[in-house]
Coordinates of C-alpha atoms in Angstrom, one line a residue:
M23 CA 2.8 0.0 -6.1
T24 CA 2.1 3.5 -7.2
L25 CA 5.2 5.6 -7.2
I26 CA 5.3 9.5 -7.7
D27 CA 7.8 10.5 -10.0
G28 CA 11.3 10.9 -8.2
I29 CA 11.0 8.2 -5.9
T30 CA 12.5 4.7 -6.6
S31 CA 11.9 1.0 -5.0
R32 CA 14.3 -1.3 -4.7
S33 CA 14.1 -4.7 -2.4
V34 CA 16.8 -5.2 0.4
Q35 CA 18.0 -8.5 1.5
T36 CA 18.7 -8.8 5.2
P37 CA 19.4 -11.4 7.8
R38 CA 16.0 -10.9 9.0
L39 CA 13.8 -10.6 5.9
R40 CA 13.7 -8.9 2.5
A41 CA 12.3 -5.6 2.7
N42 CA 11.3 -3.0 0.5
V43 CA 12.7 0.5 0.6
L44 CA 11.6 3.4 -1.2
E45 CA 14.2 6.3 -1.5
R46 CA 14.7 10.0 -3.2
A47 CA 18.2 9.9 -3.7
G48 CA 20.4 12.8 -2.5
D49 CA 23.3 14.5 -4.1
P50 CA 26.4 12.2 -2.5
A51 CA 28.9 15.2 -3.6
H52 CA 27.3 17.1 -0.9
G53 CA 27.5 14.9 1.8
G54 CA 23.8 15.4 3.3
P55 CA 22.3 13.5 6.2
D56 CA 21.0 9.9 5.5
V57 CA 17.2 10.0 7.0
V58 CA 14.8 6.9 7.3
F59 CA 11.0 7.1 7.4
I60 CA 8.8 4.9 9.5
H61 CA 5.2 4.4 8.5
G62 CA 2.4 3.6 11.0
N63 CA -0.3 0.9 11.3
V64 CA -2.3 0.0 8.1
S65 CA -0.1 1.5 5.8
S66 CA 3.1 1.7 4.1
A67 CA 5.9 3.3 2.8
L68 CA 3.9 5.1 0.2
F69 CA 2.5 7.4 2.7
W70 CA 5.9 9.2 2.9
Q71 CA 6.3 10.1 -1.0
D72 CA 5.5 13.7 -1.0
A73 CA 7.2 14.4 2.2
M74 CA 10.6 12.8 0.8
L75 CA 10.4 14.3 -2.2
S76 CA 10.0 18.2 -0.3
M77 CA 13.3 17.4 1.6
P78 CA 16.5 19.4 0.7
E79 CA 17.8 17.8 -2.5
H80 CA 21.6 17.3 -0.7
W81 CA 19.6 14.7 2.0
R82 CA 19.7 11.2 1.5
V83 CA 16.1 10.0 1.7
F84 CA 14.7 6.5 2.5
A85 CA 11.6 4.8 3.8
V86 CA 11.1 1.2 5.0
D87 CA 7.9 -1.1 4.4
L88 CA 7.5 -2.7 7.9
R89 CA 7.2 -6.7 7.8
G90 CA 3.5 -7.7 6.7
F91 CA 3.1 -4.3 5.2
G92 CA 3.9 -2.9 1.6
D93 CA 6.0 -4.6 -0.5
S94 CA 8.2 -6.3 2.2
E95 CA 8.1 -10.0 2.9
T96 CA 5.4 -11.2 5.6
L97 CA 6.6 -12.6 8.4
P98 CA 4.8 -13.3 11.4
V99 CA 4.8 -10.3 14.5
D100 CA 5.5 -11.7 17.7
P101 CA 4.4 -8.8 20.0
T102 CA 5.8 -10.0 23.2
R103 CA 8.8 -8.4 22.2
G104 CA 6.5 -5.2 21.9
L105 CA 7.6 -3.3 18.7
R106 CA 11.1 -5.0 18.5
D107 CA 10.6 -7.0 15.5
F108 CA 9.6 -4.0 13.5
S109 CA 12.6 -2.0 15.0
D110 CA 15.0 -4.9 14.3
D111 CA 14.1 -5.3 11.0
V112 CA 14.6 -1.6 10.5
A113 CA 18.0 -2.1 11.9
G114 CA 18.7 -4.9 9.4
V115 CA 18.2 -2.4 6.7
I116 CA 20.1 0.3 7.9
A117 CA 23.0 -1.9 8.3
E118 CA 22.3 -3.7 4.9
L119 CA 22.3 0.0 3.1
G120 CA 25.4 0.9 5.0
L121 CA 23.8 4.0 6.6
G122 CA 25.3 4.2 10.4
R123 CA 23.7 6.9 12.9
V124 CA 20.5 8.1 10.9
H125 CA 17.8 10.7 11.4
V126 CA 14.7 8.4 11.9
V127 CA 11.1 9.9 11.3
G128 CA 8.1 8.1 12.9
W129 CA 4.5 7.9 12.0
S130 CA 1.8 6.9 15.0
M131 CA 2.9 3.1 15.4
G132 CA 5.8 3.9 13.5
A133 CA 7.0 6.6 15.7
G134 CA 7.3 3.9 18.5
V135 CA 9.1 1.4 16.1
A136 CA 11.4 4.8 16.1
M137 CA 11.3 5.3 19.8
Q138 CA 12.4 1.6 20.2
Y139 CA 14.9 1.9 17.9
A140 CA 16.6 4.8 19.5
L141 CA 16.7 2.7 22.5
D142 CA 18.9 -0.1 21.1
H143 CA 21.1 1.9 18.5
P144 CA 22.3 5.6 18.4
V145 CA 20.6 8.1 16.2
R146 CA 21.0 11.7 15.4
S147 CA 17.9 12.7 16.0
L148 CA 13.9 11.7 16.3
T149 CA 11.1 13.4 14.6
L150 CA 7.9 11.6 15.7
Q151 CA 4.7 12.1 14.4
S152 CA 1.2 11.6 16.1
P153 CA 3.0 9.0 18.1
V154 CA 1.4 6.2 20.0
S155 CA 1.7 6.7 23.7
P156 CA 5.1 5.6 25.5
Y157 CA 2.7 3.4 27.5
G158 CA 1.2 1.6 24.2
F159 CA -2.2 2.0 23.2
G160 CA -5.1 1.6 26.0
G161 CA -5.2 -0.2 29.4
T162 CA -3.1 2.4 31.3
A163 CA -3.8 5.3 33.8
A164 CA -2.6 8.7 33.2
D165 CA 0.7 7.4 34.8
G166 CA 1.2 4.7 32.7
S167 CA 0.2 1.8 34.9
R168 CA -1.9 -1.1 33.9
L169 CA -5.4 -0.8 34.5
T170 CA -6.0 -5.0 34.4
D171 CA -3.7 -7.7 34.3
D172 CA -4.6 -8.8 30.9
D173 CA -5.1 -5.5 29.5
A174 CA -8.7 -5.6 29.1
G175 CA -9.8 -3.8 25.9
C176 CA -6.6 -3.6 24.2
G177 CA -4.9 -5.6 21.4
G178 CA -6.3 -7.7 18.5
G179 CA -9.9 -8.3 19.8
G180 CA -11.1 -4.7 19.5
V181 CA -10.8 -4.0 15.9
N182 CA -14.4 -3.8 13.6
P183 CA -14.2 -7.4 11.9
D184 CA -16.0 -5.4 8.9
F185 CA -12.8 -3.3 8.4
V186 CA -10.4 -6.2 8.2
A187 CA -12.7 -8.1 6.0
R188 CA -12.5 -5.1 3.6
L189 CA -8.9 -4.7 3.8
E190 CA -8.8 -8.5 3.0
S191 CA -10.9 -8.0 -0.3
G192 CA -8.9 -4.7 -1.5
D193 CA -12.3 -2.7 -0.8
T194 CA -11.2 0.6 -2.8
S195 CA -14.7 2.1 -2.3
S196 CA -16.2 4.3 -0.1
E197 CA -19.5 2.4 0.2
S198 CA -19.4 1.9 4.3
D199 CA -18.1 3.9 7.3
A200 CA -15.6 0.5 7.9
S201 CA -14.1 0.6 4.2
P202 CA -10.7 1.7 4.1
R203 CA -11.1 4.8 2.0
S204 CA -13.8 6.3 4.5
V205 CA -11.7 5.2 7.6
Y206 CA -8.7 7.1 5.6
A207 CA -10.7 10.1 5.3
S208 CA -12.4 10.1 8.9
S209 CA -9.5 9.1 10.6
Y210 CA -6.1 9.6 9.1
V211 CA -7.3 13.5 8.2
L212 CA -9.1 15.7 9.2
P213 CA -12.7 15.1 7.5
G214 CA -12.8 17.4 4.4
F215 CA -9.3 17.2 3.7
V216 CA -8.2 16.6 0.2
S217 CA -5.4 15.0 -1.1
D218 CA -4.8 14.7 -4.9
H219 CA -3.2 11.3 -4.1
E220 CA -5.7 9.7 -1.8
D221 CA -6.4 6.7 -4.4
I222 CA -2.4 5.8 -3.4
W223 CA -2.9 6.0 0.2
V224 CA -5.7 4.1 0.0
E225 CA -3.5 1.6 -2.1
S226 CA -1.2 1.5 0.6
M227 CA -3.5 1.0 3.5
L228 CA -4.6 -2.3 1.2
T229 CA -1.1 -3.6 1.4
T230 CA -1.5 -4.6 4.6
T231 CA -1.5 -8.6 5.7
V232 CA -4.1 -9.7 7.1
G233 CA -4.1 -12.3 9.5
I234 CA -3.9 -13.9 13.1
D235 CA -0.2 -13.3 13.1
N236 CA -0.1 -9.8 11.3
Y237 CA -3.2 -7.7 10.9
P238 CA -4.9 -7.2 13.6
G239 CA -3.9 -10.3 15.5
D240 CA -5.4 -12.1 17.7
G241 CA -7.3 -11.5 21.1
V242 CA -8.5 -13.7 24.1
A243 CA -11.4 -13.9 26.5
S244 CA -11.6 -11.5 30.0
D245 CA -13.4 -11.6 32.9
N246 CA -13.2 -7.7 32.8
W247 CA -15.0 -5.5 30.9
P248 CA -15.5 -5.4 27.9
G249 CA -14.8 -9.4 27.8
F250 CA -11.8 -9.6 25.9
A251 CA -7.9 -8.7 26.5
A252 CA -4.9 -8.4 24.8
G253 CA -3.3 -11.7 22.9
S254 CA 0.0 -13.1 21.9
R255 CA 0.0 -12.7 18.3
G256 CA -0.2 -10.1 15.4
V257 CA 0.2 -6.2 14.9
L258 CA -2.3 -4.6 17.3
N259 CA -0.7 -6.6 20.4
T260 CA 2.4 -5.0 20.0
M261 CA 1.5 -1.9 21.3
A262 CA -0.5 -3.6 24.5
P263 CA 0.9 -2.3 27.6
K264 CA 2.2 -5.5 28.8
Y265 CA 4.5 -5.6 25.8
L266 CA 5.3 -2.1 25.3
N267 CA 6.8 0.4 27.3
L268 CA 9.0 3.3 25.7
S269 CA 9.4 5.5 28.8
A270 CA 12.7 4.4 29.4
I271 CA 13.6 7.0 26.6
V272 CA 13.8 9.4 29.4
D273 CA 17.2 8.0 30.2
L274 CA 18.1 7.3 26.8
E275 CA 22.3 8.7 26.4
P276 CA 23.4 10.6 24.7
K277 CA 19.9 12.1 23.8
P278 CA 19.2 13.2 20.0
P279 CA 17.2 16.1 19.3
L280 CA 13.6 15.1 20.0
T281 CA 10.6 16.7 17.8
W282 CA 6.9 15.8 18.4
I283 CA 4.5 16.7 15.7
H284 CA 0.7 16.4 16.2
G285 CA -2.6 17.2 15.0
A286 CA -5.0 19.2 17.7
N287 CA -7.8 17.2 16.1
D288 CA -6.4 13.3 15.8
V289 CA -9.2 10.8 16.5
I290 CA -6.6 7.9 16.8
V291 CA -3.7 9.2 19.2
S292 CA -5.8 11.5 21.5
D293 CA -6.9 11.8 25.0
T294 CA -10.2 11.0 23.8
S295 CA -9.4 8.6 21.2
F296 CA -12.1 7.1 19.1
F297 CA -9.9 4.0 19.0
D298 CA -9.8 3.8 22.8
I299 CA -12.2 1.1 23.9
N300 CA -12.6 2.9 27.1
Y301 CA -13.1 6.2 25.6
L302 CA -15.8 4.5 23.3
G303 CA -17.3 3.0 26.5
E304 CA -17.6 6.3 28.4
I305 CA -19.5 8.2 25.3
G306 CA -21.8 5.3 25.0
V307 CA -20.7 3.4 21.8
I308 CA -20.0 0.4 23.7
P309 CA -22.3 -0.7 26.5
G310 CA -21.9 -2.0 29.9
W311 CA -19.0 0.6 30.8
P312 CA -18.1 0.1 34.2
G313 CA -17.1 3.7 35.2
S314 CA -14.1 5.9 35.2
E315 CA -12.7 4.4 38.3
V316 CA -12.5 0.9 36.6
A317 CA -12.0 1.7 33.1
P318 CA -10.9 5.2 32.3
R319 CA -10.0 6.7 28.6
Q320 CA -6.1 6.7 28.0
P321 CA -5.1 10.2 28.2
M322 CA -2.5 9.1 25.2
V323 CA -1.3 12.8 24.2
T324 CA -0.8 13.9 28.2
Q325 CA 1.4 10.6 28.8
T326 CA 3.4 11.2 25.7
R327 CA 4.0 15.1 26.8
T328 CA 4.6 14.0 30.4
V329 CA 7.5 11.6 28.7
F330 CA 8.8 13.9 26.7
E331 CA 9.0 16.9 29.2
S332 CA 11.0 14.7 31.4
Y333 CA 13.4 13.7 28.6
A334 CA 14.2 17.6 28.2
A335 CA 14.3 17.7 32.1
A336 CA 16.8 14.9 31.9
G337 CA 19.1 17.1 29.7
G338 CA 17.1 16.3 26.1
T339 CA 16.1 19.0 23.6
F340 CA 12.8 18.7 22.9
Q341 CA 10.3 20.6 20.9
E342 CA 6.5 20.0 20.5
L343 CA 4.6 21.3 17.3
V344 CA 0.6 21.0 17.5
L345 CA -1.1 22.2 14.2
E346 CA -4.9 23.4 14.6
N347 CA -7.3 21.9 12.1
C348 CA -5.3 18.9 11.5
G349 CA -6.2 15.0 12.1
H350 CA -3.8 12.0 12.2
S351 CA -1.4 12.8 9.2
P352 CA 0.4 16.3 9.6
H353 CA 2.9 15.1 6.7
L354 CA -0.3 15.4 4.4
E355 CA -2.6 18.0 6.0
Y356 CA 0.4 20.8 6.6
P357 CA 3.2 19.6 4.5
E358 CA 5.3 22.8 4.8
A359 CA 5.1 23.2 8.6
F360 CA 6.0 19.2 8.8
R361 CA 9.0 19.9 6.5
D362 CA 10.3 22.9 8.1
A363 CA 10.0 21.6 11.6
L364 CA 12.1 18.1 10.5
V365 CA 14.5 20.1 8.7
A366 CA 15.0 22.4 12.0
T367 CA 15.6 19.0 13.7
V368 CA 18.1 17.7 11.5
E369 CA 20.0 21.0 11.4
A370 CA 20.0 21.0 15.3
A371 CA 21.8 17.6 15.2
G372 CA 24.5 19.4 13.1
G373 CA 22.5 18.1 9.9
E374 CA 24.8 15.4 9.2

């Protein structure tokens, strides 16, 4: 595990699991806020290091490796609980560290974990970067309603097996479009973006535990196009709409300040996502698409905006920051803008 100077790592044993936690220690004399970062899918806490180091010095900053990622213990992921296995794990770490109410920052799937955590535990603020739609990943209409009873086209059955094999083998090359490094360069960031720490980000991706109970999980046969549906084991099925619906955040009380940060050119979480099976059918990548009346693409960003606007209408505070020429990782691509938005969110919550 490659740590950048200023970041430390420790193992935290909770009643649920042994979790790895990165820390950028603040100055306790200043009584600063406690901020917890939650990484996304096929990544780990390593991705947060630069962002953690950029935070105000008096903050205490932590990043948790989710189960089956980074240096945390590998345990099965039960998707029938949605993202609760992950959020309950984070809750156990926060309790073990004695942090109480924290400011939570989540990225992609980790933003869904952050929302689930906020539904179950009071938080001081929520900063959500490139979040999974509150209605899950794939298989829903604009209003969040499910397209099929089995969530056809969703879950663990839709992943490129070459990518999974290269993750499992620890491939650090860019010899194939399915290599983790190539996927990072084409999808995690806007193509052409250069990072001095790219090797660390690829190392982070390669910490992903591959298997039916972890990434990607299973799929089942379906009579609906494209012939498979969400299974009941592993990571990707946690975001199938039959298991995940976070729209109850609209009714959360009290409502913490909420900031949504995302890139205008994100190809993962998008209204035209290249990871949405129905959109791939629409553009001819996957044959036999039955048309938009049967299998419309999921308007992920529009769904998120609608839910967050409802959050504001119900009395919450909601800010949206859209970054042009930015992909799925604003904290890497536009670190100053990300930092400023997060600091403003924490300060809006009183900075405690």
